[in-house]
PDB file of C-alpha atoms in Angstrom:
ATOM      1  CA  UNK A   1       7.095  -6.185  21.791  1.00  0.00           C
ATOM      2  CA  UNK A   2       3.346  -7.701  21.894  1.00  0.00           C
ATOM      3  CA  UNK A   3       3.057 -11.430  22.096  1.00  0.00           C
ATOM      4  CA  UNK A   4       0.255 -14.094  21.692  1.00  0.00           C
ATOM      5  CA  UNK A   5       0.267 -17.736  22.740  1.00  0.00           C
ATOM      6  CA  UNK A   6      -2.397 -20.064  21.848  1.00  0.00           C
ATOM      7  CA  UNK A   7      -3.467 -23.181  23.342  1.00  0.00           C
ATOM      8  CA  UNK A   8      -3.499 -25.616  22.721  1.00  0.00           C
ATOM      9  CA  UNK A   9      -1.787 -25.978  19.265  1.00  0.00           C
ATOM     10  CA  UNK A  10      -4.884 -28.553  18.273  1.00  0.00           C
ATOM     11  CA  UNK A  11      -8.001 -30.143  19.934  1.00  0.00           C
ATOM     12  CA  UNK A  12      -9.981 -32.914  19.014  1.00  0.00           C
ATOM     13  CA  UNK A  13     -13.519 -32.834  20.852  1.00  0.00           C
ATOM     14  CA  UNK A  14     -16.791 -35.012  19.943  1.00  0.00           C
ATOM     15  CA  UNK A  15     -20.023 -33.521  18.997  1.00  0.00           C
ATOM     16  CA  UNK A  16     -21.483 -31.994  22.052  1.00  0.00           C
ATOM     17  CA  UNK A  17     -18.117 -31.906  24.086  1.00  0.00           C
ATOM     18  CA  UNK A  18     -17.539 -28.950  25.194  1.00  0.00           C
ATOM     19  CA  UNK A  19     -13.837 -27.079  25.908  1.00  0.00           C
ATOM     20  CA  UNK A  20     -12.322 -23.790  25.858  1.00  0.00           C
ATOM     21  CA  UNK A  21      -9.341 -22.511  23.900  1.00  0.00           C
ATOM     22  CA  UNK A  22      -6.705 -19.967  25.680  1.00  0.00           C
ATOM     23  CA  UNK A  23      -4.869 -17.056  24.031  1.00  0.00           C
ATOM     24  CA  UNK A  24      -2.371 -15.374  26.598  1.00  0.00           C
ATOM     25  CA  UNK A  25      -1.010 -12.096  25.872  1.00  0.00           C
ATOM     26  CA  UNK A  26       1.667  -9.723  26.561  1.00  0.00           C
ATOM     27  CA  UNK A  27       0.923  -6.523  25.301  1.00  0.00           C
ATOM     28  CA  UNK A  28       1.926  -2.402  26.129  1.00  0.00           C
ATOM     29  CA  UNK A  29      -1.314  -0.568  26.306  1.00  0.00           C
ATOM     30  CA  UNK A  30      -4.072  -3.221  25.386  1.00  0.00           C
ATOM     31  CA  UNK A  31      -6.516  -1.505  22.438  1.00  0.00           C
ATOM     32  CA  UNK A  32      -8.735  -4.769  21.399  1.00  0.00           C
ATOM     33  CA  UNK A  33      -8.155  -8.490  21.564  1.00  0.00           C
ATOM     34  CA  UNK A  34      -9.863 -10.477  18.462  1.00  0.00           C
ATOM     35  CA  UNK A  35     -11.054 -13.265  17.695  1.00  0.00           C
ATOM     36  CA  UNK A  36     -10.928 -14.760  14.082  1.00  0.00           C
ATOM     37  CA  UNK A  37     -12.342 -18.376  12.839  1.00  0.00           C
ATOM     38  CA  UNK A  38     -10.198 -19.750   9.247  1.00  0.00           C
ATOM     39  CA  UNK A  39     -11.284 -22.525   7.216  1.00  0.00           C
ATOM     40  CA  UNK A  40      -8.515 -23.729   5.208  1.00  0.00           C
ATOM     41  CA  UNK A  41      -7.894 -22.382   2.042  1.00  0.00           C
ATOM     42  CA  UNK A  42      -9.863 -19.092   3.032  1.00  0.00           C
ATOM     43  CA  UNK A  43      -9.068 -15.931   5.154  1.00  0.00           C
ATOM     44  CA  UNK A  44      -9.449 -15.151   9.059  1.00  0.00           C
ATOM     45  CA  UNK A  45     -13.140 -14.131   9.555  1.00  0.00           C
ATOM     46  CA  UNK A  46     -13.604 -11.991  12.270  1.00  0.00           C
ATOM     47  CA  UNK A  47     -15.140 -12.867  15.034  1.00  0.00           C
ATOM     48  CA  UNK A  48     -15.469 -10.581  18.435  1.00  0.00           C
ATOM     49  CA  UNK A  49     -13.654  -8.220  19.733  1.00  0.00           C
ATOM     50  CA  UNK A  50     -13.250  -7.668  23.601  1.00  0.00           C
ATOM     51  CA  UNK A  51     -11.524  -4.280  24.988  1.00  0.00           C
ATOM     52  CA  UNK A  52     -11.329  -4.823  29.008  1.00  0.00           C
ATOM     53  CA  UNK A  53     -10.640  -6.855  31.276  1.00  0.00           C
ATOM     54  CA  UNK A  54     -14.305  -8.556  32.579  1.00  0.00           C
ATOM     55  CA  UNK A  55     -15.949  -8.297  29.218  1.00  0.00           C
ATOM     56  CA  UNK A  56     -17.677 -11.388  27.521  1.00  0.00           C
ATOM     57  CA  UNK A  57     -19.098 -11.580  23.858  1.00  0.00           C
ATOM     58  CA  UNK A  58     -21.269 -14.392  22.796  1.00  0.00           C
ATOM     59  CA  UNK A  59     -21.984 -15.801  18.790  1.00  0.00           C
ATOM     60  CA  UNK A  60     -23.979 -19.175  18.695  1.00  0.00           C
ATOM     61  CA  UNK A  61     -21.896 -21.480  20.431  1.00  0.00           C
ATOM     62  CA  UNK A  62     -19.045 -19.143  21.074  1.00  0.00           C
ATOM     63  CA  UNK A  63     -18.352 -17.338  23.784  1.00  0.00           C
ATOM     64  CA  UNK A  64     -15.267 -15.047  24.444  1.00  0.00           C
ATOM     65  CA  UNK A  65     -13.707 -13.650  27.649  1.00  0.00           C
ATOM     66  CA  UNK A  66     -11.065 -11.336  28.566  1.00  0.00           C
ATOM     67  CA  UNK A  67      -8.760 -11.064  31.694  1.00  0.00           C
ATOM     68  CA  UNK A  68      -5.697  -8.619  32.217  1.00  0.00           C
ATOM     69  CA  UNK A  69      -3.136 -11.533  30.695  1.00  0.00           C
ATOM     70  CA  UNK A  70      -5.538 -14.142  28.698  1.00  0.00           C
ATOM     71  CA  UNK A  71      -8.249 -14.688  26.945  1.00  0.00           C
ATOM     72  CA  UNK A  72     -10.540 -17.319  26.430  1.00  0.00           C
ATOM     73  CA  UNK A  73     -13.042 -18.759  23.794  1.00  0.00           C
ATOM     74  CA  UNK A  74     -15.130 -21.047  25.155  1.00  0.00           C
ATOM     75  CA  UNK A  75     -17.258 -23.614  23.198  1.00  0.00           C
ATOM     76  CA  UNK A  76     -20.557 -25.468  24.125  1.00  0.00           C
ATOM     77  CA  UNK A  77     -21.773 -28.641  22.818  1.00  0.00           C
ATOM     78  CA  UNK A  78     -19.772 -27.843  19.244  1.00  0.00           C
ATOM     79  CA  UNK A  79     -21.019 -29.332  15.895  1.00  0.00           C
ATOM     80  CA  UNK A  80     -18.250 -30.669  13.137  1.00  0.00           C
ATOM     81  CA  UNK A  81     -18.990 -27.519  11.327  1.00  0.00           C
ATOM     82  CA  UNK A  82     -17.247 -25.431  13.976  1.00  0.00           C
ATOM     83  CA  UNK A  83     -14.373 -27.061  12.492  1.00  0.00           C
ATOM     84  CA  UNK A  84     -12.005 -25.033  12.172  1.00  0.00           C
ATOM     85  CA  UNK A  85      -8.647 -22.981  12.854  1.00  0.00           C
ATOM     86  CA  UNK A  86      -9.066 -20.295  15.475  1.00  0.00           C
ATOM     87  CA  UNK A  87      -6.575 -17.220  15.242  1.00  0.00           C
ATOM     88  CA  UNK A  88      -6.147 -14.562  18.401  1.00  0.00           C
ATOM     89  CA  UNK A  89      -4.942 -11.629  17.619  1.00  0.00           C
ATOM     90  CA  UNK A  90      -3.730  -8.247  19.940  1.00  0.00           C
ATOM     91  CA  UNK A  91      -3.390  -4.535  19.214  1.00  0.00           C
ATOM     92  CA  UNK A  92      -1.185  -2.614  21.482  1.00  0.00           C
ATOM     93  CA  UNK A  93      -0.324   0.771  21.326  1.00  0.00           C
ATOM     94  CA  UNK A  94       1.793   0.481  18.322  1.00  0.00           C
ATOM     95  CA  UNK A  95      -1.672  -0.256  16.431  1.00  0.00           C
ATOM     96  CA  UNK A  96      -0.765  -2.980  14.599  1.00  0.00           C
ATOM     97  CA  UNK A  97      -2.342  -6.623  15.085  1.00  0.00           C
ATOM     98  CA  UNK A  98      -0.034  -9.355  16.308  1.00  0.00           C
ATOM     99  CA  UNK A  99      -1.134 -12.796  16.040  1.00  0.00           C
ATOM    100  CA  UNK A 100      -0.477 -15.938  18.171  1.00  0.00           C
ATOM    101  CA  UNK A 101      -0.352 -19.296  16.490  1.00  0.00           C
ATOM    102  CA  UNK A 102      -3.679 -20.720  16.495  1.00  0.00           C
ATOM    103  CA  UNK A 103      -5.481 -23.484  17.552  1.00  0.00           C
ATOM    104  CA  UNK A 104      -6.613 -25.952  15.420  1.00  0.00           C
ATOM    105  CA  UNK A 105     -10.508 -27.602  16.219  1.00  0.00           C
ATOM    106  CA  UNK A 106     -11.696 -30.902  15.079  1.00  0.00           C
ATOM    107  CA  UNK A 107     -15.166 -31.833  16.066  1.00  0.00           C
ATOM    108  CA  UNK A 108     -16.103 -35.280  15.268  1.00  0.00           C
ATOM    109  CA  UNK A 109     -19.736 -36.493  14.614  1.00  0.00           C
TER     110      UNK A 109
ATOM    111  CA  UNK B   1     -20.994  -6.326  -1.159  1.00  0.00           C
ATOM    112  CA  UNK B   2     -17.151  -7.917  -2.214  1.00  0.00           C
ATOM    113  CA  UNK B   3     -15.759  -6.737   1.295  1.00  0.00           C
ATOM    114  CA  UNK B   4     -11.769  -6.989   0.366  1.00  0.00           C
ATOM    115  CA  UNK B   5     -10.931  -8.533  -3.120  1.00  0.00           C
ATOM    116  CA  UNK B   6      -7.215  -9.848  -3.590  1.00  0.00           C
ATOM    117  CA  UNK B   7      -6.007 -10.992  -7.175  1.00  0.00           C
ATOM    118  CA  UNK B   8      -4.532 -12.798  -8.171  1.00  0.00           C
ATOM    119  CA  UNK B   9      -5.400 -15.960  -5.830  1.00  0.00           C
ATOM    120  CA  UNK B  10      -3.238 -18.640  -7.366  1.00  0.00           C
ATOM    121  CA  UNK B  11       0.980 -17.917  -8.738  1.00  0.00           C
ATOM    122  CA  UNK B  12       4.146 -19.136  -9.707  1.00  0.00           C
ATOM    123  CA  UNK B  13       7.120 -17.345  -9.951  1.00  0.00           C
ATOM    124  CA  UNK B  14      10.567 -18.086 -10.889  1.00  0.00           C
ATOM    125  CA  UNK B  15      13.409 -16.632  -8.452  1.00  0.00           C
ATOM    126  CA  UNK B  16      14.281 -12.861  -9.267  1.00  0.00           C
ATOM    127  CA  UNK B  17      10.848 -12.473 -11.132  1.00  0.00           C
ATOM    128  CA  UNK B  18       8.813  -9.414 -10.240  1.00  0.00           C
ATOM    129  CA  UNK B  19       5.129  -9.322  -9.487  1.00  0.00           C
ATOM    130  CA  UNK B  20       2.270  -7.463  -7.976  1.00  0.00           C
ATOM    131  CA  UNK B  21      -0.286  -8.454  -5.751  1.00  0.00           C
ATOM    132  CA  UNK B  22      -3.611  -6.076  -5.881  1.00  0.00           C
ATOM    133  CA  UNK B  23      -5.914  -5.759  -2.680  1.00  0.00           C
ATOM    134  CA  UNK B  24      -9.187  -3.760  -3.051  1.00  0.00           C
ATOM    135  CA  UNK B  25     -11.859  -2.732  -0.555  1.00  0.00           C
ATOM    136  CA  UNK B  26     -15.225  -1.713  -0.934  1.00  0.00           C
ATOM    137  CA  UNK B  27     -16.122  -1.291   2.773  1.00  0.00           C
ATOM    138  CA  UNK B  28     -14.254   2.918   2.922  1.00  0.00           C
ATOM    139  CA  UNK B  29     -12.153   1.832   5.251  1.00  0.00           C
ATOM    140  CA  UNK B  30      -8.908   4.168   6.056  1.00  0.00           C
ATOM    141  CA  UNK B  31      -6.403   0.908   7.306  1.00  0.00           C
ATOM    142  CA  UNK B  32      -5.456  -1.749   5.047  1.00  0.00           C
ATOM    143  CA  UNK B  33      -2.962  -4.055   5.865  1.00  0.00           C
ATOM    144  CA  UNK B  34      -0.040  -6.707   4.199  1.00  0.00           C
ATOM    145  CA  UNK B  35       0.142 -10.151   6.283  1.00  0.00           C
ATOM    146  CA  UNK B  36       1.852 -13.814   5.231  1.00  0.00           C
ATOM    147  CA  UNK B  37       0.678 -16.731   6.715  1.00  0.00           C
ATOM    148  CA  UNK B  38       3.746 -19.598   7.002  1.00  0.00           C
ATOM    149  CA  UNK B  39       3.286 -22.904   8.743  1.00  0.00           C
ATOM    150  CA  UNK B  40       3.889 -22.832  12.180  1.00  0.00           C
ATOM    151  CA  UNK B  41       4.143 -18.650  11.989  1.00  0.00           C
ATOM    152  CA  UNK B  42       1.348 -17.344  12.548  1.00  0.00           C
ATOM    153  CA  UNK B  43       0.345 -14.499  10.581  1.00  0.00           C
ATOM    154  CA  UNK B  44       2.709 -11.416  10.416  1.00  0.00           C
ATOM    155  CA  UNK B  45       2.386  -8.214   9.127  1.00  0.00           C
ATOM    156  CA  UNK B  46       4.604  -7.007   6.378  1.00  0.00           C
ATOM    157  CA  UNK B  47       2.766  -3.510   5.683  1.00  0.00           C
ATOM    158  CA  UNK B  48       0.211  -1.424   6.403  1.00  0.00           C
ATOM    159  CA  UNK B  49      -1.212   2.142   5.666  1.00  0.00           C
ATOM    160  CA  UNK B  50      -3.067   3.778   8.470  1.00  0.00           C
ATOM    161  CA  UNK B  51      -4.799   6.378   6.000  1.00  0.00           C
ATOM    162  CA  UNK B  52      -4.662   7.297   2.617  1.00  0.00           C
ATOM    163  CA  UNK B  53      -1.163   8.472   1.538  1.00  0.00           C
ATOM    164  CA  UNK B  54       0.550   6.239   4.589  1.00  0.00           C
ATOM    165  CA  UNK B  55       2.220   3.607   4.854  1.00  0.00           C
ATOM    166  CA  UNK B  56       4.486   1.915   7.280  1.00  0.00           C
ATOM    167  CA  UNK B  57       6.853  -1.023   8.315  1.00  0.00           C
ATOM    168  CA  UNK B  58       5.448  -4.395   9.537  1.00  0.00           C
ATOM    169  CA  UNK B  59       7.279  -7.402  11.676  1.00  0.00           C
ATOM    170  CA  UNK B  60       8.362  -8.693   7.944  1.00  0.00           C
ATOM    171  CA  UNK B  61       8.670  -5.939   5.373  1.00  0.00           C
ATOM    172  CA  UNK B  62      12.344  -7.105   3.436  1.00  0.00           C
ATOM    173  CA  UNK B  63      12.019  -7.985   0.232  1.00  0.00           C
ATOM    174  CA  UNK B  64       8.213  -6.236  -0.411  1.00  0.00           C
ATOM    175  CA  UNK B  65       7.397  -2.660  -1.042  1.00  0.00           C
ATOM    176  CA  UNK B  66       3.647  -1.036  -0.968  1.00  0.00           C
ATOM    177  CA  UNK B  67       1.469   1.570  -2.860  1.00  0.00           C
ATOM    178  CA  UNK B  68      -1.525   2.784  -1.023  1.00  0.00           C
ATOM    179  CA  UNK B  69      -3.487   4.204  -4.868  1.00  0.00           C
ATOM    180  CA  UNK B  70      -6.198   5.677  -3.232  1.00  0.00           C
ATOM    181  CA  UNK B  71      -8.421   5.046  -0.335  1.00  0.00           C
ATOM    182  CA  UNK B  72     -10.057   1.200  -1.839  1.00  0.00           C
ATOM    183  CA  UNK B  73      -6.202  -0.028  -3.349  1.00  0.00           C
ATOM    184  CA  UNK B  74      -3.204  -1.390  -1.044  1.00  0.00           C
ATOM    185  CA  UNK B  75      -0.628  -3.272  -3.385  1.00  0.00           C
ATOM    186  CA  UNK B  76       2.406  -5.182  -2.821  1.00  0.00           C
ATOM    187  CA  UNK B  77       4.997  -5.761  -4.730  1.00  0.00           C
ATOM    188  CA  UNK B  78       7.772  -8.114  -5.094  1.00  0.00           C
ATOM    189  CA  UNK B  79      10.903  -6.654  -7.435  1.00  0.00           C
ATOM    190  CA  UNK B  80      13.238  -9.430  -6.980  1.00  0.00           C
ATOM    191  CA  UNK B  81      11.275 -12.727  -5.878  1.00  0.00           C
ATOM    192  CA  UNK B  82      12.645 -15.780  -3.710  1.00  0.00           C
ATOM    193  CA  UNK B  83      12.085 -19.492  -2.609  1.00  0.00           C
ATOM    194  CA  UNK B  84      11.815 -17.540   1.085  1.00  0.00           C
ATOM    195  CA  UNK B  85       8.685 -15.560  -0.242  1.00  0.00           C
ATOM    196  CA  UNK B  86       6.750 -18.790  -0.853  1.00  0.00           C
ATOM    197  CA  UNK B  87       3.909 -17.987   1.186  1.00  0.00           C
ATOM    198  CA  UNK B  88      -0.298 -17.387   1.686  1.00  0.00           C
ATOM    199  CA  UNK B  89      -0.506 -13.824   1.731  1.00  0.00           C
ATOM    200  CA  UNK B  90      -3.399 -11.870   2.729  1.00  0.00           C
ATOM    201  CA  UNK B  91      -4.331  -8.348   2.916  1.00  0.00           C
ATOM    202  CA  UNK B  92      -6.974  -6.612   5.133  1.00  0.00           C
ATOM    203  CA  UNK B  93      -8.554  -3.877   6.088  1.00  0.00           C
ATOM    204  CA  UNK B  94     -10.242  -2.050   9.059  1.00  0.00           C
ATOM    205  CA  UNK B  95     -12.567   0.938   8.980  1.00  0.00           C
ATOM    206  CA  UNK B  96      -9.690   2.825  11.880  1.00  0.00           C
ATOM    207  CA  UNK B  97      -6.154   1.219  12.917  1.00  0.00           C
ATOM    208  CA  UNK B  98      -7.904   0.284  16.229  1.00  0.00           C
ATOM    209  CA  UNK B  99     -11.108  -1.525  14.940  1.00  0.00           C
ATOM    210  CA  UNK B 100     -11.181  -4.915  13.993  1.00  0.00           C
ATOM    211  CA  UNK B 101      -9.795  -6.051  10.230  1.00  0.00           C
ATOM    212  CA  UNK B 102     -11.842  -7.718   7.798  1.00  0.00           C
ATOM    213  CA  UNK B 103      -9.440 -10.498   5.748  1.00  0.00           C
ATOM    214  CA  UNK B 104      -9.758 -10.977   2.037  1.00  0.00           C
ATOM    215  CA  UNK B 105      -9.378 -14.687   0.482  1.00  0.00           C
ATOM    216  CA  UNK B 106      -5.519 -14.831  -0.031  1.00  0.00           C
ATOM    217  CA  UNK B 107      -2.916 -15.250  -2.543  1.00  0.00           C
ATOM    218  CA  UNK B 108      -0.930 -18.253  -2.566  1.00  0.00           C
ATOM    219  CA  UNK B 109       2.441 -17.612  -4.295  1.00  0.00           C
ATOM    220  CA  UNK B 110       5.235 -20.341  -4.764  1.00  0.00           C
ATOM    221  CA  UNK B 111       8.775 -19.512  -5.631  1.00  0.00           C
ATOM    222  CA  UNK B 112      10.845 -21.845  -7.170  1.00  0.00           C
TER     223      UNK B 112
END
């Protein structure tokens, strides 16, 4: 059975501070690891998508990375409009996505 | 360009009421997909149809049943509702089963 952990559950960070987010995975027969960004109220827009181990994908302030058991988003010197709940998500060989948790970002001014 | 339209966004049922939630895509994508989103759970999948005329078993899928219509309408359905169902429920859909899925806007149902 795939599995996704994300940490941590939430982050507060100040303008300009800059941290990383982790998404661990267990998963037979890895076909994609995404990224998604939610705002409440809305649905999971997609961010990146990383296939192998070694790749990195980069969006603004965003940047993703992808290791044989984790994955990571980092974020530089984030505004309060990155804001925001961000969703990891795994497809395995099965084909269907399996999501972890989240992590929940606060930025304050 | 809509990308994946879900209607109604806002209900209330009573329990054992029926409904249907509608999911349309304008993107021709072959996947679309069934999730709920719960507090603390994550998103899990409750259907999905890997191509037109498919459809298969989620994590979640007692208590809901699918039509795929044609290639642009997924729809779920709910023939005997419950306070258990209360959820955000979102469908999806992704141009193959192994690309990435685009998310429509959600359907918040309440069950009382």
């Amino acid at each position: 059975e795939d599995q996704v952990t994300q940490s941590p559950e939430a982050l507060r960070l100040q303008e300009g501070e800059s941290s990383s987010l982790n998404c661990s995975y267990t998963v037979s027969g890895l076909r994609g690891l995404f990224w998604y960004r939610q705002d409440p109220g809305k649905g999971p827009e997609f961010l990146f998508t990383l296939y192998s181990a070694g790749e990195e994908k980069e969006k603004e302030r965003l940047k993703a990375t992808l290791t044989k058991k984790e994955s990571f988003l980092h974020i530089t010197a984030p505004k309060p409009e990155d804001s925001a709940t961000y969703l990891c998500a795994v497809r395995g060989a099965g084909n269907m996505l399996t999501f972890g948790g989240g992590t929940r970002l606060m930025v304050k001014p | 360009n809509a990308g994946v339209t879900q209607t109604p966004k806002f209900q209330v049922l009573k329990t054992g009421q029926s409904m249907t939630l509608q999911c349309a895509q304008d993107m021709n994508h072959n996947s679309m997909y069934w999730y709920r989103q719960d507090p603390g759970m994550g998103l899990r999948l409750i259907y999905y149809s890997a191509s037109e005329g498919t459809t298969d078993k989620g994590e979640v899928p007692n208590g809901y049943n699918v039509s795929r219509l044609n290639k642009r309408e997924f729809s779920l359905r709910l023939e005997s509702a419950a306070p258990s169902q209360t959820s955000v429920y979102f469908c999806a859909s992704s141009e193959v089963s192994v690309a990435e899925a685009f998310f429509g806007q959600g359907t918040r149902l309440t069950v009382v």
